[in-house]
Amino acid sequence: HVYPQVSNPVNIIKNNGGFFRVSVNPPHYEENFAHSGVHRELLNILKEIRVITDKIRDDDKSANIENDWKFAAMVLDRLCLITFTMFTVIATIAVLAAAPHVIVK
């Protein structure tokens, strides 16, 4: 095959049903591209991108679970605070009411 020389293959534009597609590798170069090591490298890059996106997805899921547990801990903490405050106020009133020398009649 004899291919025409293109000074900049990025400038080749195809009209695809009203849409324009800029091709880095023109159609006559795609055969060589598929059989080259570049294709294998791109597949390796795609694999690494999938690993990274899976890690990010797992981190997001873990962060959501962690936030749910933090919210549950905050609710439980607030409940303990209210219970402790009520107990302290009631116990203080009971001790003051039971002491004969504090309240003079």
Short mmCIF file of C-alpha atoms in Angstrom, two decimals:
data_model
loop_
_atom_site.label_atom_id
_atom_site.label_comp_id
_atom_site.label_asym_id
_atom_site.label_seq_id
_atom_site.Cartn_x
_atom_site.Cartn_y
_atom_site.Cartn_z
CA HIS A 1 0.00 0.00 0.00
CA VAL A 2 1.13 3.47 -0.78
CA TYR A 3 -0.31 6.06 1.57
CA PRO A 4 -0.40 9.76 0.84
CA GLN A 5 1.84 11.81 3.07
CA VAL A 6 -0.05 14.04 5.46
CA SER A 7 1.85 16.80 7.17
CA ASN A 8 -0.41 16.80 10.25
CA PRO A 9 -2.74 13.80 10.59
CA VAL A 10 -4.76 15.57 13.31
CA ASN A 11 -6.17 17.96 10.73
CA ILE A 12 -8.02 15.24 8.82
CA ILE A 13 -11.74 15.75 9.45
CA LYS A 14 -14.53 13.38 8.45
CA ASN A 15 -18.13 14.38 8.07
CA ASN A 16 -20.19 11.76 9.91
CA GLY A 17 -23.89 12.51 9.50
CA GLY A 18 -23.65 16.19 10.30
CA PHE A 19 -21.02 15.65 13.00
CA PHE A 20 -17.36 16.21 12.47
CA ARG A 21 -14.83 13.70 13.73
CA VAL A 22 -11.23 14.71 14.10
CA SER A 23 -9.05 11.68 13.54
CA VAL A 24 -5.54 11.53 14.92
CA ASN A 25 -4.95 8.45 12.80
CA PRO A 26 -6.57 8.58 9.38
CA PRO A 27 -8.33 5.40 8.16
CA HIS A 28 -5.33 4.19 6.17
CA TYR A 29 -3.15 4.44 9.29
CA GLU A 30 -5.61 2.54 11.53
CA GLU A 31 -4.44 -0.82 10.20
CA ASN A 32 -0.89 -0.15 11.33
CA PHE A 33 -2.16 1.30 14.61
CA ALA A 34 -4.12 -1.84 15.53
CA HIS A 35 -1.09 -4.07 15.04
CA SER A 36 1.40 -1.85 16.82
CA GLY A 37 2.52 -1.78 20.43
CA VAL A 38 0.58 1.45 20.87
CA HIS A 39 -2.66 -0.52 20.95
CA ARG A 40 -1.30 -2.73 23.73
CA GLU A 41 -0.13 0.32 25.67
CA LEU A 42 -3.55 1.93 25.34
CA LEU A 43 -5.16 -1.25 26.64
CA ASN A 44 -2.77 -1.19 29.61
CA ILE A 45 -3.65 2.45 30.25
CA LEU A 46 -7.35 1.60 30.07
CA LYS A 47 -6.82 -1.23 32.56
CA GLU A 48 -5.04 1.13 34.96
CA ILE A 49 -7.80 3.72 34.59
CA ARG A 50 -10.35 1.04 35.48
CA VAL A 51 -8.33 0.11 38.56
CA ILE A 52 -8.18 3.75 39.61
CA THR A 53 -11.91 4.32 39.06
CA ASP A 54 -12.72 1.14 41.00
CA LYS A 55 -10.53 2.40 43.86
CA ILE A 56 -12.25 5.79 43.81
CA ARG A 57 -15.67 4.10 43.75
CA ASP A 58 -14.71 1.88 46.71
CA ASP A 59 -13.35 4.90 48.60
CA ASP A 60 -16.62 6.77 47.99
CA LYS A 61 -18.62 3.79 49.23
CA SER A 62 -16.41 3.53 52.33
CA ALA A 63 -16.71 7.28 52.93
CA ASN A 64 -20.51 7.04 52.74
CA ILE A 65 -20.55 4.19 55.26
CA GLU A 66 -18.15 6.11 57.50
CA ASN A 67 -20.37 9.20 57.34
CA ASP A 68 -23.41 7.09 58.26
CA TRP A 69 -21.59 5.75 61.32
CA LYS A 70 -20.45 9.26 62.26
CA PHE A 71 -24.05 10.45 62.08
CA ALA A 72 -25.21 7.53 64.26
CA ALA A 73 -22.45 8.32 66.77
CA MET A 74 -23.47 11.97 66.81
CA VAL A 75 -27.12 11.04 67.50
CA LEU A 76 -26.08 8.66 70.28
CA ASP A 77 -23.75 11.30 71.72
CA ARG A 78 -26.55 13.87 71.72
CA LEU A 79 -28.89 11.37 73.40
CA CYS A 80 -26.29 10.67 76.11
CA LEU A 81 -25.77 14.41 76.63
CA ILE A 82 -29.50 15.03 77.09
CA THR A 83 -29.83 12.03 79.43
CA PHE A 84 -26.82 13.13 81.50
CA THR A 85 -28.07 16.73 81.70
CA MET A 86 -31.56 15.67 82.79
CA PHE A 87 -30.14 13.25 85.37
CA THR A 88 -27.81 15.93 86.74
CA VAL A 89 -30.57 18.56 87.01
CA ILE A 90 -33.04 16.13 88.63
CA ALA A 91 -30.38 14.81 91.05
CA THR A 92 -29.35 18.36 91.99
CA ILE A 93 -32.96 19.36 92.67
CA ALA A 94 -33.52 16.15 94.69
CA VAL A 95 -30.38 16.71 96.81
CA LEU A 96 -31.26 20.36 97.43
CA ALA A 97 -34.86 19.48 98.30
CA ALA A 98 -33.74 16.74 100.75
CA ALA A 99 -31.21 18.92 102.60
CA PRO A 100 -32.92 20.45 105.64
CA HIS A 101 -30.50 23.32 106.13
CA VAL A 102 -30.62 24.61 102.54
CA ILE A 103 -34.33 25.35 102.41
CA VAL A 104 -35.49 27.27 105.49
CA LYS A 105 -39.17 27.19 106.32
#
